């Protein structure tokens, strides 16, 4: 449970950073997918 929570937190931070770094790329990737 703890590991899953930690992973989720890290993943959330990575996603946020990626979104702030290249929101256009993220949006494009989502649209393409």
PDB file of C-alpha atoms in Angstrom:
ATOM      1  CA  UNK A   1       0.000   0.000   0.000  1.00  0.00           C
ATOM      2  CA  UNK A   2       2.746   2.420   0.986  1.00  0.00           C
ATOM      3  CA  UNK A   3       4.757   1.616  -2.131  1.00  0.00           C
ATOM      4  CA  UNK A   4       1.740   2.177  -4.345  1.00  0.00           C
ATOM      5  CA  UNK A   5       0.995   5.511  -2.681  1.00  0.00           C
ATOM      6  CA  UNK A   6       4.593   6.641  -3.014  1.00  0.00           C
ATOM      7  CA  UNK A   7       4.695   5.633  -6.664  1.00  0.00           C
ATOM      8  CA  UNK A   8       1.447   7.508  -7.286  1.00  0.00           C
ATOM      9  CA  UNK A   9       2.880  10.637  -5.676  1.00  0.00           C
ATOM     10  CA  UNK A  10       6.047  10.473  -7.754  1.00  0.00           C
ATOM     11  CA  UNK A  11       4.091   9.779 -10.921  1.00  0.00           C
ATOM     12  CA  UNK A  12       1.825  12.740 -10.199  1.00  0.00           C
ATOM     13  CA  UNK A  13       4.832  15.011  -9.785  1.00  0.00           C
ATOM     14  CA  UNK A  14       6.396  13.754 -13.015  1.00  0.00           C
ATOM     15  CA  UNK A  15       3.149  14.268 -14.914  1.00  0.00           C
ATOM     16  CA  UNK A  16       2.788  17.776 -13.516  1.00  0.00           C
ATOM     17  CA  UNK A  17       6.367  18.626 -14.478  1.00  0.00           C
ATOM     18  CA  UNK A  18       5.911  17.239 -17.973  1.00  0.00           C
ATOM     19  CA  UNK A  19       2.644  19.122 -18.365  1.00  0.00           C
ATOM     20  CA  UNK A  20       4.263  22.379 -17.282  1.00  0.00           C
ATOM     21  CA  UNK A  21       7.342  21.712 -19.405  1.00  0.00           C
ATOM     22  CA  UNK A  22       5.553  20.721 -22.598  1.00  0.00           C
ATOM     23  CA  UNK A  23       1.764  20.964 -22.317  1.00  0.00           C
ATOM     24  CA  UNK A  24       1.431  20.985 -26.086  1.00  0.00           C
ATOM     25  CA  UNK A  25       3.285  17.699 -26.441  1.00  0.00           C
ATOM     26  CA  UNK A  26       1.169  16.103 -23.711  1.00  0.00           C
ATOM     27  CA  UNK A  27      -2.018  17.290 -25.362  1.00  0.00           C
ATOM     28  CA  UNK A  28      -0.858  16.085 -28.762  1.00  0.00           C
ATOM     29  CA  UNK A  29       0.091  12.697 -27.363  1.00  0.00           C
ATOM     30  CA  UNK A  30      -3.295  12.357 -25.687  1.00  0.00           C
ATOM     31  CA  UNK A  31      -5.124  13.348 -28.857  1.00  0.00           C
ATOM     32  CA  UNK A  32      -3.063  10.982 -30.989  1.00  0.00           C
ATOM     33  CA  UNK A  33      -3.656   8.155 -28.556  1.00  0.00           C
TER      34      UNK A  33
END
